[in-house]
mmCIF file of C-alpha atoms in Angstrom:
data_model
loop_
_atom_site.group_PDB
_atom_site.id
_atom_site.type_symbol
_atom_site.label_atom_id
_atom_site.label_comp_id
_atom_site.label_asym_id
_atom_site.label_seq_id
_atom_site.Cartn_x
_atom_site.Cartn_y
_atom_site.Cartn_z
ATOM 1 C CA MET G 1 4.632 -19.537 -211.389
ATOM 2 C CA GLU G 2 4.850 -15.768 -211.698
ATOM 3 C CA LEU G 3 7.436 -13.963 -209.572
ATOM 4 C CA PRO G 4 6.464 -10.647 -207.720
ATOM 5 C CA LEU G 5 7.294 -7.589 -209.789
ATOM 6 C CA GLY G 6 10.941 -6.697 -209.626
ATOM 7 C CA LYS G 7 12.100 -10.031 -208.229
ATOM 8 C CA LYS G 8 14.623 -12.222 -210.099
ATOM 9 C CA PRO G 9 14.671 -16.043 -209.933
ATOM 10 C CA LEU G 10 17.516 -17.572 -207.883
ATOM 11 C CA HIS G 11 20.473 -18.903 -209.942
ATOM 12 C CA PRO G 12 20.500 -22.731 -210.046
ATOM 13 C CA ASN G 13 23.928 -22.805 -208.389
ATOM 14 C CA ILE G 14 22.592 -20.795 -205.417
ATOM 15 C CA VAL G 15 19.667 -23.183 -205.033
ATOM 16 C CA LEU G 16 22.073 -26.185 -205.024
ATOM 17 C CA LEU G 17 24.287 -24.479 -202.385
ATOM 18 C CA LEU G 18 21.423 -23.783 -200.066
ATOM 19 C CA THR G 19 20.261 -27.308 -200.441
ATOM 20 C CA LEU G 20 23.629 -28.684 -199.479
ATOM 21 C CA ILE G 21 23.816 -26.430 -196.379
ATOM 22 C CA LEU G 22 20.338 -27.671 -195.163
ATOM 23 C CA VAL G 23 21.449 -31.274 -195.602
ATOM 24 C CA ILE G 24 24.712 -30.706 -193.624
ATOM 25 C CA PHE G 25 22.936 -28.990 -190.744
ATOM 26 C CA THR G 26 20.434 -31.861 -190.622
ATOM 27 C CA ILE G 27 22.783 -34.785 -190.815
ATOM 28 C CA VAL G 28 25.845 -33.585 -188.822
ATOM 29 C CA PRO G 29 24.158 -33.251 -185.286
ATOM 30 C CA LEU G 30 22.800 -36.759 -185.791
ATOM 31 C CA CYS G 31 26.254 -38.231 -186.441
ATOM 32 C CA TYR G 32 28.259 -35.978 -184.054
ATOM 33 C CA PRO G 33 26.016 -35.124 -181.135
ATOM 34 C CA LEU G 34 28.861 -33.493 -179.244
ATOM 35 C CA LEU G 35 28.798 -30.707 -181.764
ATOM 36 C CA THR G 36 25.072 -29.966 -180.784
ATOM 37 C CA PRO G 37 24.490 -27.169 -178.229
ATOM 38 C CA SER G 38 24.227 -28.540 -174.707
ATOM 39 C CA PHE G 39 20.551 -27.581 -174.250
ATOM 40 C CA LEU G 40 19.658 -29.894 -177.135
ATOM 41 C CA TRP G 41 21.281 -33.034 -175.567
ATOM 42 C CA LYS G 42 18.780 -35.655 -174.508
ATOM 43 C CA SER G 43 18.997 -38.017 -171.587
ATOM 44 C CA SER G 44 18.579 -41.643 -172.770
ATOM 45 C CA SER G 45 17.772 -43.351 -169.444
ATOM 46 C CA PRO G 46 17.975 -41.211 -166.345
ATOM 47 C CA SER G 47 18.407 -43.046 -163.130
ATOM 48 C CA SER G 48 15.432 -42.902 -160.707
ATOM 49 C CA SER G 49 17.833 -43.006 -157.757
ATOM 50 C CA SER G 50 19.801 -39.828 -158.589
ATOM 51 C CA PRO G 51 18.915 -36.177 -159.250
ATOM 52 C CA SER G 52 18.267 -34.966 -162.759
ATOM 53 C CA PRO G 53 21.776 -33.811 -163.748
ATOM 54 C CA SER G 54 21.631 -30.103 -164.122
ATOM 55 C CA PRO G 55 20.165 -28.183 -167.098
ATOM 56 C CA SER G 56 22.462 -29.973 -169.506
ATOM 57 C CA SER G 57 21.847 -33.671 -169.720
ATOM 58 C CA SER G 58 23.181 -37.167 -169.164
ATOM 59 C CA PHE G 59 26.044 -36.269 -171.481
ATOM 60 C CA ALA G 60 28.275 -33.354 -170.471
ATOM 61 C CA ARG G 61 31.778 -32.130 -171.207
ATOM 62 C CA LEU G 62 33.944 -30.988 -168.405
ATOM 63 C CA ASP G 63 35.516 -27.641 -169.151
ATOM 64 C CA ARG G 64 38.833 -27.619 -167.511
ATOM 65 C CA ASN G 65 39.285 -23.890 -168.219
ATOM 66 C CA CYS G 66 35.879 -22.815 -166.760
ATOM 67 C CA ASP G 67 35.931 -20.980 -163.420
ATOM 68 C CA ILE G 68 33.225 -22.821 -161.695
ATOM 69 C CA PHE G 69 33.464 -20.564 -158.662
ATOM 70 C CA SER G 70 32.375 -17.438 -160.508
ATOM 71 C CA GLY G 71 28.701 -17.223 -161.213
ATOM 72 C CA GLU G 72 25.143 -16.714 -159.948
ATOM 73 C CA TRP G 73 22.501 -18.632 -158.070
ATOM 74 C CA VAL G 74 19.651 -19.485 -160.310
ATOM 75 C CA PRO G 75 16.271 -21.155 -159.475
ATOM 76 C CA ASN G 76 16.211 -24.894 -159.242
ATOM 77 C CA PRO G 77 12.520 -25.858 -158.534
ATOM 78 C CA GLU G 78 13.383 -29.623 -158.469
ATOM 79 C CA ALA G 79 15.416 -29.318 -155.348
ATOM 80 C CA PRO G 80 15.852 -30.533 -152.716
ATOM 81 C CA TYR G 81 17.094 -34.065 -153.340
ATOM 82 C CA TYR G 82 16.856 -35.216 -149.720
ATOM 83 C CA THR G 83 14.972 -33.985 -146.685
ATOM 84 C CA ASN G 84 15.343 -33.978 -142.900
ATOM 85 C CA VAL G 85 13.093 -36.990 -142.936
ATOM 86 C CA THR G 86 15.119 -39.097 -145.404
ATOM 87 C CA CYS G 87 18.524 -38.301 -143.946
ATOM 88 C CA TRP G 88 19.689 -39.114 -140.511
ATOM 89 C CA ALA G 89 23.012 -37.211 -140.689
ATOM 90 C CA ILE G 90 21.597 -33.719 -140.211
ATOM 91 C CA HIS G 91 22.646 -32.230 -136.862
ATOM 92 C CA GLU G 92 19.955 -30.612 -134.913
ATOM 93 C CA HIS G 93 21.217 -27.052 -135.303
ATOM 94 C CA GLN G 94 21.165 -27.337 -139.101
ATOM 95 C CA ASN G 95 17.785 -29.011 -139.127
ATOM 96 C CA CYS G 96 15.814 -25.876 -140.110
ATOM 97 C CA MET G 97 12.586 -27.598 -141.299
ATOM 98 C CA LYS G 98 12.340 -29.578 -138.005
ATOM 99 C CA TYR G 99 12.411 -26.402 -136.012
ATOM 100 C CA GLY G 100 9.790 -24.579 -138.032
ATOM 101 C CA ARG G 101 11.439 -22.471 -140.672
ATOM 102 C CA PRO G 102 8.371 -21.345 -142.624
ATOM 103 C CA ASP G 103 9.862 -20.782 -146.066
ATOM 104 C CA THR G 104 11.405 -23.399 -148.423
ATOM 105 C CA GLU G 105 12.730 -21.256 -151.219
ATOM 106 C CA PHE G 106 16.250 -21.258 -149.753
ATOM 107 C CA MET G 107 16.515 -24.863 -150.823
ATOM 108 C CA LYS G 108 15.507 -24.235 -154.447
ATOM 109 C CA TRP G 109 18.624 -22.645 -155.967
ATOM 110 C CA ARG G 110 21.548 -24.071 -157.802
ATOM 111 C CA TRP G 111 24.958 -22.491 -158.638
ATOM 112 C CA LYS G 112 25.414 -21.529 -162.233
ATOM 113 C CA PRO G 113 28.905 -20.652 -163.296
ATOM 114 C CA ASP G 114 29.277 -17.760 -165.696
ATOM 115 C CA GLU G 115 30.873 -19.694 -168.543
ATOM 116 C CA CYS G 116 29.702 -23.318 -168.226
ATOM 117 C CA GLU G 117 27.325 -25.672 -166.484
ATOM 118 C CA LEU G 118 27.913 -27.261 -163.114
ATOM 119 C CA PRO G 119 26.180 -30.618 -163.002
ATOM 120 C CA LEU G 120 24.174 -31.337 -159.847
ATOM 121 C CA PHE G 121 25.655 -33.879 -157.460
ATOM 122 C CA ASN G 122 25.407 -37.420 -158.746
ATOM 123 C CA PRO G 123 25.763 -39.839 -155.773
ATOM 124 C CA ALA G 124 26.320 -43.059 -157.756
ATOM 125 C CA GLN G 125 29.056 -41.327 -159.852
ATOM 126 C CA PHE G 126 30.789 -39.959 -156.791
ATOM 127 C CA LEU G 127 30.911 -43.310 -155.075
ATOM 128 C CA GLU G 128 32.379 -44.909 -158.234
ATOM 129 C CA ILE G 129 35.071 -42.219 -158.391
ATOM 130 C CA VAL G 130 36.027 -42.732 -154.801
ATOM 131 C CA ARG G 131 35.773 -46.446 -154.757
ATOM 132 C CA GLY G 132 38.605 -47.924 -152.706
ATOM 133 C CA LYS G 133 39.650 -44.543 -151.531
ATOM 134 C CA SER G 134 39.449 -42.412 -148.362
ATOM 135 C CA MET G 135 38.555 -38.727 -147.636
ATOM 136 C CA ALA G 136 39.259 -36.692 -144.516
ATOM 137 C CA PHE G 137 37.794 -33.422 -143.489
ATOM 138 C CA VAL G 138 39.870 -31.415 -141.121
ATOM 139 C CA GLY G 139 38.456 -28.216 -139.386
ATOM 140 C CA ASP G 140 35.542 -26.925 -137.386
ATOM 141 C CA SER G 141 31.737 -27.360 -137.395
ATOM 142 C CA VAL G 142 31.282 -25.692 -140.785
ATOM 143 C CA GLY G 143 33.489 -28.364 -142.174
ATOM 144 C CA ARG G 144 31.372 -30.938 -140.394
ATOM 145 C CA ASN G 145 28.385 -29.265 -141.955
ATOM 146 C CA GLN G 146 29.744 -30.155 -145.347
ATOM 147 C CA ILE G 147 30.242 -33.894 -144.343
ATOM 148 C CA GLN G 148 26.614 -33.993 -143.210
ATOM 149 C CA SER G 149 25.585 -32.652 -146.642
ATOM 150 C CA LEU G 150 27.804 -35.261 -148.401
ATOM 151 C CA ILE G 151 26.261 -38.111 -146.414
ATOM 152 C CA CYS G 152 22.795 -36.938 -147.156
ATOM 153 C CA LEU G 153 23.416 -36.495 -150.815
ATOM 154 C CA LEU G 154 24.972 -40.007 -151.050
ATOM 155 C CA SER G 155 21.998 -41.456 -149.103
ATOM 156 C CA LYS G 156 20.050 -41.986 -152.297
ATOM 157 C CA VAL G 157 22.530 -44.641 -153.151
ATOM 158 C CA ALA G 158 24.031 -45.886 -149.815
ATOM 159 C CA TYR G 159 24.424 -45.200 -146.076
ATOM 160 C CA PRO G 160 27.744 -45.713 -144.371
ATOM 161 C CA VAL G 161 28.595 -47.795 -141.347
ATOM 162 C CA ASP G 162 30.143 -46.062 -138.305
ATOM 163 C CA VAL G 163 33.673 -47.461 -137.901
ATOM 164 C CA SER G 164 34.993 -44.760 -135.554
ATOM 165 C CA TYR G 165 37.911 -45.760 -133.375
ATOM 166 C CA THR G 166 36.660 -43.600 -130.465
ATOM 167 C CA PRO G 167 33.261 -42.613 -128.995
ATOM 168 C CA GLU G 168 34.400 -38.978 -129.262
ATOM 169 C CA GLU G 169 32.040 -37.180 -131.646
ATOM 170 C CA LYS G 170 34.784 -34.886 -132.725
ATOM 171 C CA PHE G 171 36.609 -37.769 -134.498
ATOM 172 C CA LYS G 172 34.316 -39.837 -136.680
ATOM 173 C CA ARG G 173 34.821 -42.407 -139.418
ATOM 174 C CA TRP G 174 32.284 -43.940 -141.687
ATOM 175 C CA LEU G 175 32.710 -46.826 -144.188
ATOM 176 C CA TYR G 176 30.669 -47.248 -147.424
ATOM 177 C CA THR G 177 31.149 -51.033 -147.449
ATOM 178 C CA ASP G 178 29.984 -51.686 -150.981
ATOM 179 C CA TYR G 179 32.601 -49.178 -152.289
ATOM 180 C CA ASN G 180 35.323 -49.558 -149.689
ATOM 181 C CA PHE G 181 35.163 -45.743 -149.267
ATOM 182 C CA THR G 182 36.078 -44.250 -145.931
ATOM 183 C CA LEU G 183 34.916 -40.867 -144.866
ATOM 184 C CA ALA G 184 36.458 -39.268 -141.744
ATOM 185 C CA SER G 185 36.070 -36.045 -139.720
ATOM 186 C CA PHE G 186 38.874 -34.550 -137.635
ATOM 187 C CA TRP G 187 37.958 -31.759 -135.240
ATOM 188 C CA SER G 188 40.522 -29.021 -135.380
ATOM 189 C CA PRO G 189 38.945 -25.500 -135.220
ATOM 190 C CA TYR G 190 42.318 -23.783 -135.080
ATOM 191 C CA LEU G 191 44.257 -26.374 -137.277
ATOM 192 C CA VAL G 192 47.200 -25.938 -134.685
ATOM 193 C CA ARG G 193 47.635 -27.218 -131.159
ATOM 194 C CA ASN G 194 45.424 -25.314 -128.832
ATOM 195 C CA LYS G 195 44.136 -25.423 -125.266
ATOM 196 C CA GLU G 196 41.259 -23.625 -123.536
ATOM 197 C CA ALA G 197 42.787 -21.419 -120.930
ATOM 198 C CA ASP G 198 39.615 -19.901 -119.519
ATOM 199 C CA PRO G 199 36.114 -21.274 -120.269
ATOM 200 C CA ASN G 200 34.604 -17.772 -119.824
ATOM 201 C CA GLY G 201 37.233 -15.428 -121.146
ATOM 202 C CA PRO G 202 36.743 -11.660 -121.940
ATOM 203 C CA THR G 203 33.648 -12.295 -124.058
ATOM 204 C CA LEU G 204 32.360 -15.335 -122.094
ATOM 205 C CA THR G 205 33.188 -17.562 -125.063
ATOM 206 C CA GLY G 206 36.407 -18.831 -123.691
ATOM 207 C CA LEU G 207 39.988 -17.763 -124.006
ATOM 208 C CA PHE G 208 42.241 -20.127 -126.068
ATOM 209 C CA ASN G 209 45.947 -20.615 -126.026
ATOM 210 C CA LEU G 210 47.027 -21.039 -129.622
ATOM 211 C CA TYR G 211 50.443 -22.591 -130.265
ATOM 212 C CA LEU G 212 50.825 -21.230 -133.753
ATOM 213 C CA ASP G 213 54.017 -23.120 -134.801
ATOM 214 C CA GLU G 214 52.986 -26.451 -133.328
ATOM 215 C CA PHE G 215 51.110 -29.216 -135.252
ATOM 216 C CA ASP G 216 47.735 -30.385 -133.987
ATOM 217 C CA GLU G 217 48.680 -34.129 -133.727
ATOM 218 C CA ASP G 218 45.064 -35.272 -133.420
ATOM 219 C CA TRP G 219 44.962 -35.016 -137.250
ATOM 220 C CA THR G 220 48.516 -34.470 -138.551
ATOM 221 C CA THR G 221 49.561 -38.042 -137.289
ATOM 222 C CA GLN G 222 46.568 -39.724 -139.001
ATOM 223 C CA ILE G 223 46.040 -38.282 -142.418
ATOM 224 C CA SER G 224 48.923 -39.950 -144.174
ATOM 225 C CA GLU G 225 46.647 -42.892 -145.160
ATOM 226 C CA PHE G 226 44.010 -40.614 -146.837
ATOM 227 C CA ASP G 227 43.693 -40.068 -150.565
ATOM 228 C CA TYR G 228 41.850 -36.734 -150.090
ATOM 229 C CA VAL G 229 42.231 -34.253 -147.303
ATOM 230 C CA ILE G 230 39.909 -31.235 -147.130
ATOM 231 C CA VAL G 231 41.135 -28.478 -144.808
ATOM 232 C CA SER G 232 39.120 -25.524 -143.653
ATOM 233 C CA ALA G 233 38.904 -23.111 -140.687
ATOM 234 C CA GLY G 234 37.479 -19.771 -139.937
ATOM 235 C CA HIS G 235 35.001 -18.587 -137.272
ATOM 236 C CA TRP G 236 36.849 -19.803 -134.213
ATOM 237 C CA PHE G 237 39.466 -17.239 -134.866
ATOM 238 C CA PHE G 238 37.143 -14.433 -133.877
ATOM 239 C CA ARG G 239 37.241 -15.722 -130.243
ATOM 240 C CA PRO G 240 39.732 -14.325 -127.705
ATOM 241 C CA SER G 241 43.153 -16.031 -127.845
ATOM 242 C CA MET G 242 46.597 -15.933 -126.475
ATOM 243 C CA MET G 243 49.212 -16.574 -129.185
ATOM 244 C CA TYR G 244 52.389 -18.637 -128.593
ATOM 245 C CA GLU G 245 55.444 -19.249 -130.803
ATOM 246 C CA SER G 246 58.455 -21.194 -129.631
ATOM 247 C CA GLY G 247 56.731 -21.692 -126.411
ATOM 248 C CA GLN G 248 56.481 -17.887 -125.636
ATOM 249 C CA VAL G 249 53.523 -15.448 -125.834
ATOM 250 C CA VAL G 250 53.943 -13.195 -128.844
ATOM 251 C CA GLY G 251 50.598 -11.521 -128.704
ATOM 252 C CA CYS G 252 46.874 -12.047 -128.475
ATOM 253 C CA ASN G 253 43.495 -11.391 -130.011
ATOM 254 C CA TYR G 254 41.091 -9.462 -127.866
ATOM 255 C CA CYS G 255 42.576 -10.861 -124.638
ATOM 256 C CA LEU G 256 42.364 -7.500 -122.876
ATOM 257 C CA GLU G 257 45.560 -8.341 -121.006
ATOM 258 C CA LYS G 258 47.921 -5.496 -120.097
ATOM 259 C CA ASN G 259 51.384 -5.549 -121.761
ATOM 260 C CA VAL G 260 50.286 -8.086 -124.426
ATOM 261 C CA THR G 261 50.216 -6.910 -127.958
ATOM 262 C CA ASP G 262 46.916 -7.316 -129.838
ATOM 263 C CA LEU G 263 48.106 -8.880 -133.014
ATOM 264 C CA THR G 264 44.442 -9.498 -134.187
ATOM 265 C CA MET G 265 42.920 -12.651 -135.529
ATOM 266 C CA TYR G 266 44.548 -12.152 -138.932
ATOM 267 C CA TYR G 267 47.933 -12.853 -137.561
ATOM 268 C CA ALA G 268 46.851 -16.104 -135.993
ATOM 269 C CA TYR G 269 44.819 -17.153 -139.086
ATOM 270 C CA ARG G 270 47.832 -16.778 -141.374
ATOM 271 C CA LYS G 271 50.211 -18.631 -138.981
ATOM 272 C CA ALA G 272 47.742 -21.412 -138.368
ATOM 273 C CA PHE G 273 47.313 -22.190 -142.089
ATOM 274 C CA ARG G 274 51.046 -21.843 -142.644
ATOM 275 C CA THR G 275 51.692 -24.385 -139.898
ATOM 276 C CA ALA G 276 48.901 -26.806 -141.123
ATOM 277 C CA PHE G 277 50.291 -26.742 -144.664
ATOM 278 C CA ARG G 278 53.851 -27.234 -143.346
ATOM 279 C CA ALA G 279 52.580 -30.260 -141.451
ATOM 280 C CA ILE G 280 51.115 -31.775 -144.547
ATOM 281 C CA ASN G 281 54.029 -31.098 -146.803
ATOM 282 C CA GLY G 282 56.243 -32.631 -144.150
ATOM 283 C CA LEU G 283 54.473 -35.965 -144.003
ATOM 284 C CA GLU G 284 56.823 -38.591 -145.542
ATOM 285 C CA ASN G 285 54.142 -41.204 -146.449
ATOM 286 C CA PHE G 286 51.387 -38.784 -147.579
ATOM 287 C CA LYS G 287 50.614 -39.133 -151.297
ATOM 288 C CA GLY G 288 47.137 -37.745 -151.326
ATOM 289 C CA MET G 289 45.467 -34.647 -152.703
ATOM 290 C CA VAL G 290 44.820 -31.585 -150.455
ATOM 291 C CA PHE G 291 41.804 -29.299 -150.907
ATOM 292 C CA LEU G 292 41.554 -25.918 -149.181
ATOM 293 C CA ARG G 293 37.900 -25.119 -148.716
ATOM 294 C CA THR G 294 37.867 -21.379 -148.428
ATOM 295 C CA PHE G 295 36.220 -19.252 -145.757
ATOM 296 C CA ALA G 296 32.429 -19.380 -145.589
ATOM 297 C CA PRO G 297 31.129 -15.905 -144.619
ATOM 298 C CA SER G 298 28.519 -15.427 -141.900
ATOM 299 C CA HIS G 299 25.660 -12.921 -142.499
ATOM 300 C CA PHE G 300 24.798 -11.271 -139.186
ATOM 301 C CA GLU G 301 22.968 -7.977 -139.632
ATOM 302 C CA ASN G 302 21.807 -5.323 -137.109
ATOM 303 C CA GLY G 303 24.339 -6.520 -134.526
ATOM 304 C CA ILE G 304 27.016 -9.116 -133.936
ATOM 305 C CA TRP G 305 26.238 -12.727 -133.030
ATOM 306 C CA ASN G 306 25.836 -12.124 -129.310
ATOM 307 C CA LYS G 307 24.334 -8.566 -129.610
ATOM 308 C CA GLY G 308 21.085 -9.298 -131.354
ATOM 309 C CA GLY G 309 22.502 -9.885 -134.862
ATOM 310 C CA ASN G 310 20.430 -11.999 -137.168
ATOM 311 C CA CYS G 311 20.090 -13.205 -140.802
ATOM 312 C CA VAL G 312 16.507 -12.621 -142.017
ATOM 313 C CA ARG G 313 16.932 -12.309 -145.807
ATOM 314 C CA ARG G 314 14.881 -14.772 -147.914
ATOM 315 C CA ARG G 315 16.620 -14.773 -151.269
ATOM 316 C CA PRO G 316 20.149 -14.917 -152.566
ATOM 317 C CA PHE G 317 22.038 -11.840 -153.654
ATOM 318 C CA MET G 318 22.930 -11.228 -157.257
ATOM 319 C CA SER G 319 26.651 -10.811 -157.768
ATOM 320 C CA ASN G 320 26.157 -7.080 -158.692
ATOM 321 C CA GLU G 321 24.171 -6.375 -155.499
ATOM 322 C CA THR G 322 27.047 -6.858 -153.080
ATOM 323 C CA GLN G 323 30.775 -7.507 -152.859
ATOM 324 C CA LEU G 324 33.157 -9.267 -150.624
ATOM 325 C CA GLU G 325 35.024 -6.749 -148.358
ATOM 326 C CA GLY G 326 36.228 -6.070 -144.847
ATOM 327 C CA PHE G 327 37.272 -9.004 -142.664
ATOM 328 C CA ASN G 328 35.733 -11.466 -145.051
ATOM 329 C CA MET G 329 38.037 -10.331 -147.828
ATOM 330 C CA GLU G 330 40.993 -10.176 -145.538
ATOM 331 C CA LEU G 331 40.514 -13.816 -144.280
ATOM 332 C CA TYR G 332 39.916 -15.005 -147.843
ATOM 333 C CA MET G 333 43.039 -13.284 -149.259
ATOM 334 C CA THR G 334 45.124 -14.659 -146.245
ATOM 335 C CA GLN G 335 44.029 -18.162 -147.155
ATOM 336 C CA MET G 336 44.831 -17.638 -150.738
ATOM 337 C CA GLU G 337 48.344 -16.387 -150.101
ATOM 338 C CA GLU G 338 49.185 -19.299 -147.736
ATOM 339 C CA PHE G 339 47.686 -21.785 -150.050
ATOM 340 C CA ARG G 340 49.724 -20.661 -153.060
ATOM 341 C CA ALA G 341 52.924 -20.871 -150.994
ATOM 342 C CA ALA G 342 51.974 -24.334 -149.767
ATOM 343 C CA GLU G 343 51.145 -25.406 -153.280
ATOM 344 C CA ARG G 344 54.528 -24.413 -154.615
ATOM 345 C CA GLU G 345 56.266 -26.278 -151.764
ATOM 346 C CA GLY G 346 54.068 -29.326 -152.233
ATOM 347 C CA ARG G 347 54.817 -29.470 -156.051
ATOM 348 C CA LYS G 348 58.436 -30.146 -155.183
ATOM 349 C CA ARG G 349 57.572 -33.554 -153.760
ATOM 350 C CA GLY G 350 54.667 -34.301 -156.109
ATOM 351 C CA LEU G 351 51.753 -33.354 -153.902
ATOM 352 C CA LYS G 352 48.588 -31.877 -155.429
ATOM 353 C CA PHE G 353 46.992 -28.889 -153.745
ATOM 354 C CA ARG G 354 43.526 -27.847 -155.051
ATOM 355 C CA LEU G 355 41.353 -24.814 -154.254
ATOM 356 C CA LEU G 356 37.713 -25.486 -153.272
ATOM 357 C CA ASP G 357 36.725 -21.823 -153.517
ATOM 358 C CA THR G 358 33.338 -21.497 -151.826
ATOM 359 C CA THR G 359 33.645 -17.942 -150.523
ATOM 360 C CA LYS G 360 32.234 -15.944 -153.421
ATOM 361 C CA ALA G 361 29.212 -18.272 -153.879
ATOM 362 C CA MET G 362 28.393 -18.337 -150.137
ATOM 363 C CA TRP G 363 28.743 -14.603 -149.725
ATOM 364 C CA LEU G 364 25.699 -14.390 -151.929
ATOM 365 C CA ARG G 365 23.536 -16.663 -149.719
ATOM 366 C CA PRO G 366 22.402 -14.709 -146.638
ATOM 367 C CA ASP G 367 19.164 -16.718 -146.845
ATOM 368 C CA GLY G 368 20.744 -20.096 -146.256
ATOM 369 C CA HIS G 369 21.507 -19.989 -142.393
ATOM 370 C CA PRO G 370 19.362 -21.511 -139.719
ATOM 371 C CA SER G 371 18.897 -18.234 -137.945
ATOM 372 C CA ARG G 372 16.531 -19.121 -135.030
ATOM 373 C CA TYR G 373 15.406 -22.306 -136.722
ATOM 374 C CA GLY G 374 18.189 -24.522 -135.287
ATOM 375 C CA HIS G 375 16.508 -25.034 -131.953
ATOM 376 C CA TRP G 376 13.139 -24.669 -130.120
ATOM 377 C CA PRO G 377 12.206 -20.995 -129.198
ATOM 378 C CA ASN G 378 12.533 -21.699 -125.547
ATOM 379 C CA GLU G 379 15.889 -23.409 -125.538
ATOM 380 C CA ASN G 380 18.917 -21.802 -123.857
ATOM 381 C CA VAL G 381 21.570 -22.010 -126.580
ATOM 382 C CA THR G 382 24.880 -20.116 -127.046
ATOM 383 C CA LEU G 383 24.212 -19.167 -130.731
ATOM 384 C CA TYR G 384 20.566 -18.187 -130.642
ATOM 385 C CA ASN G 385 20.522 -16.738 -134.156
ATOM 386 C CA ASP G 386 22.860 -18.931 -136.163
ATOM 387 C CA CYS G 387 24.127 -17.051 -139.126
ATOM 388 C CA VAL G 388 27.342 -19.144 -139.339
ATOM 389 C CA HIS G 389 26.237 -22.660 -140.211
ATOM 390 C CA TRP G 390 23.984 -23.688 -143.078
ATOM 391 C CA CYS G 391 20.534 -25.283 -143.229
ATOM 392 C CA LEU G 392 20.325 -28.870 -144.650
ATOM 393 C CA PRO G 393 19.145 -29.213 -147.316
ATOM 394 C CA GLY G 394 20.491 -25.871 -148.510
ATOM 395 C CA PRO G 395 23.175 -23.943 -150.291
ATOM 396 C CA ILE G 396 25.995 -25.849 -148.715
ATOM 397 C CA ASP G 397 25.074 -28.829 -150.881
ATOM 398 C CA SER G 398 26.705 -26.943 -153.726
ATOM 399 C CA TRP G 399 30.042 -27.505 -152.086
ATOM 400 C CA ASN G 400 29.725 -31.132 -153.007
ATOM 401 C CA ASP G 401 28.694 -30.199 -156.568
ATOM 402 C CA PHE G 402 32.083 -28.373 -156.679
ATOM 403 C CA LEU G 403 33.844 -31.276 -155.108
ATOM 404 C CA LEU G 404 32.495 -33.962 -157.480
ATOM 405 C CA HIS G 405 33.285 -31.784 -160.486
ATOM 406 C CA MET G 406 36.894 -31.336 -159.258
ATOM 407 C CA LEU G 407 37.280 -35.144 -158.667
ATOM 408 C CA LYS G 408 36.059 -35.840 -162.175
ATOM 409 C CA ILE G 409 38.590 -33.399 -163.656
ATOM 410 C CA GLU G 410 41.368 -34.954 -161.608
ATOM 411 C CA GLY G 411 40.330 -38.436 -162.652
ATOM 412 C CA GLY G 412 40.704 -37.639 -166.275
ATOM 413 C CA HIS G 413 36.909 -37.665 -166.910
ATOM 414 C CA GLY G 414 37.143 -34.270 -168.720
ATOM 415 C CA ASP G 415 38.281 -35.771 -172.032
ATOM 416 C CA GLY G 416 35.417 -36.467 -174.447
ATOM 417 C CA LYS G 417 32.014 -37.610 -173.200
ATOM 418 C CA LEU G 418 31.198 -38.302 -169.633
ATOM 419 C CA ARG G 419 28.247 -40.540 -168.903
ATOM 420 C CA ILE G 420 26.236 -39.384 -165.939
ATOM 421 C CA THR G 421 23.851 -42.217 -164.834
#
């Protein structure tokens, strides 16, 4: 065969070297699939009862060094994985589809960390990890919002039995009998002892006495038995309050009382978390793991919640379109500082504190709130345009993606291959 003018034939040694390289790149991925890029991994037998696990596959490596809380929202056309018809756990004011929300795109996004993949929630895997264990959520209605999401995500595998010790809706317990897994909700919007002093108050939303150095025994006396405790609080601190320490008034937040120093909500917020963490670290029999679920921002625009504010956006922000600032940043940083202090103290007695950092991701989701689709148009409700809670299904489901990932890391599933079925 003639060569083109000016071209020299390849040396036999070079030909042999190229041949060996081609053989190596053909054989190695077959023998060592974990060396193959994640987008080439194939699922051998996906379960029909669980969502397709993320863009990776049924095999995934958990990257302990990846910051799963820094990323972007990317399209997920396969979502949602449950509906308001298939799940009974959705409270009315988060049931956006029932009340006529016309768009569905807010359900069709997933969180993509910058440096790794975050697998979508796998209900069978979650229940296996928590088999024989118990999990408590302590906080307000946004924390309860996450429990509803968790129950709905798990509903593809099992529904729990109500085993509550009281008919009070603020304190609920459910048992997944086949897994001996207990899930509990403790209502404590301020995390510390509190009492409503005036049901109307300066803003007609009530005036609360907050005893910032006193434990809320409704939950602090009961969590010693739990393996996982998820603590959160936030939006109730915007309400008017009188602040007490050592039984004496030390100040207030928007109480409009003469001769009482307005210490602002930030003071109460810091003290409440400090006291809550002190309570946990002081429990003699508690051996569980504590998660702080960070502040979930609201997205009122063109007015505050009771002055015509609303959330009407229909797509997520990209991270370069906005930034956390103002009171959202202040509350977030307050939590972080108190968490780090509690973590150091807890380490002395072998307790594990973990950060479930939802703030950055949720700041990018102004489209995920019920707005006016949490009730019928003619209903007389307090929060007419709800830009605090989250539609179900919706972006709050990602909190349980985070939670499952963290449980897998803690359970030692990050070494080698992890089978997701």
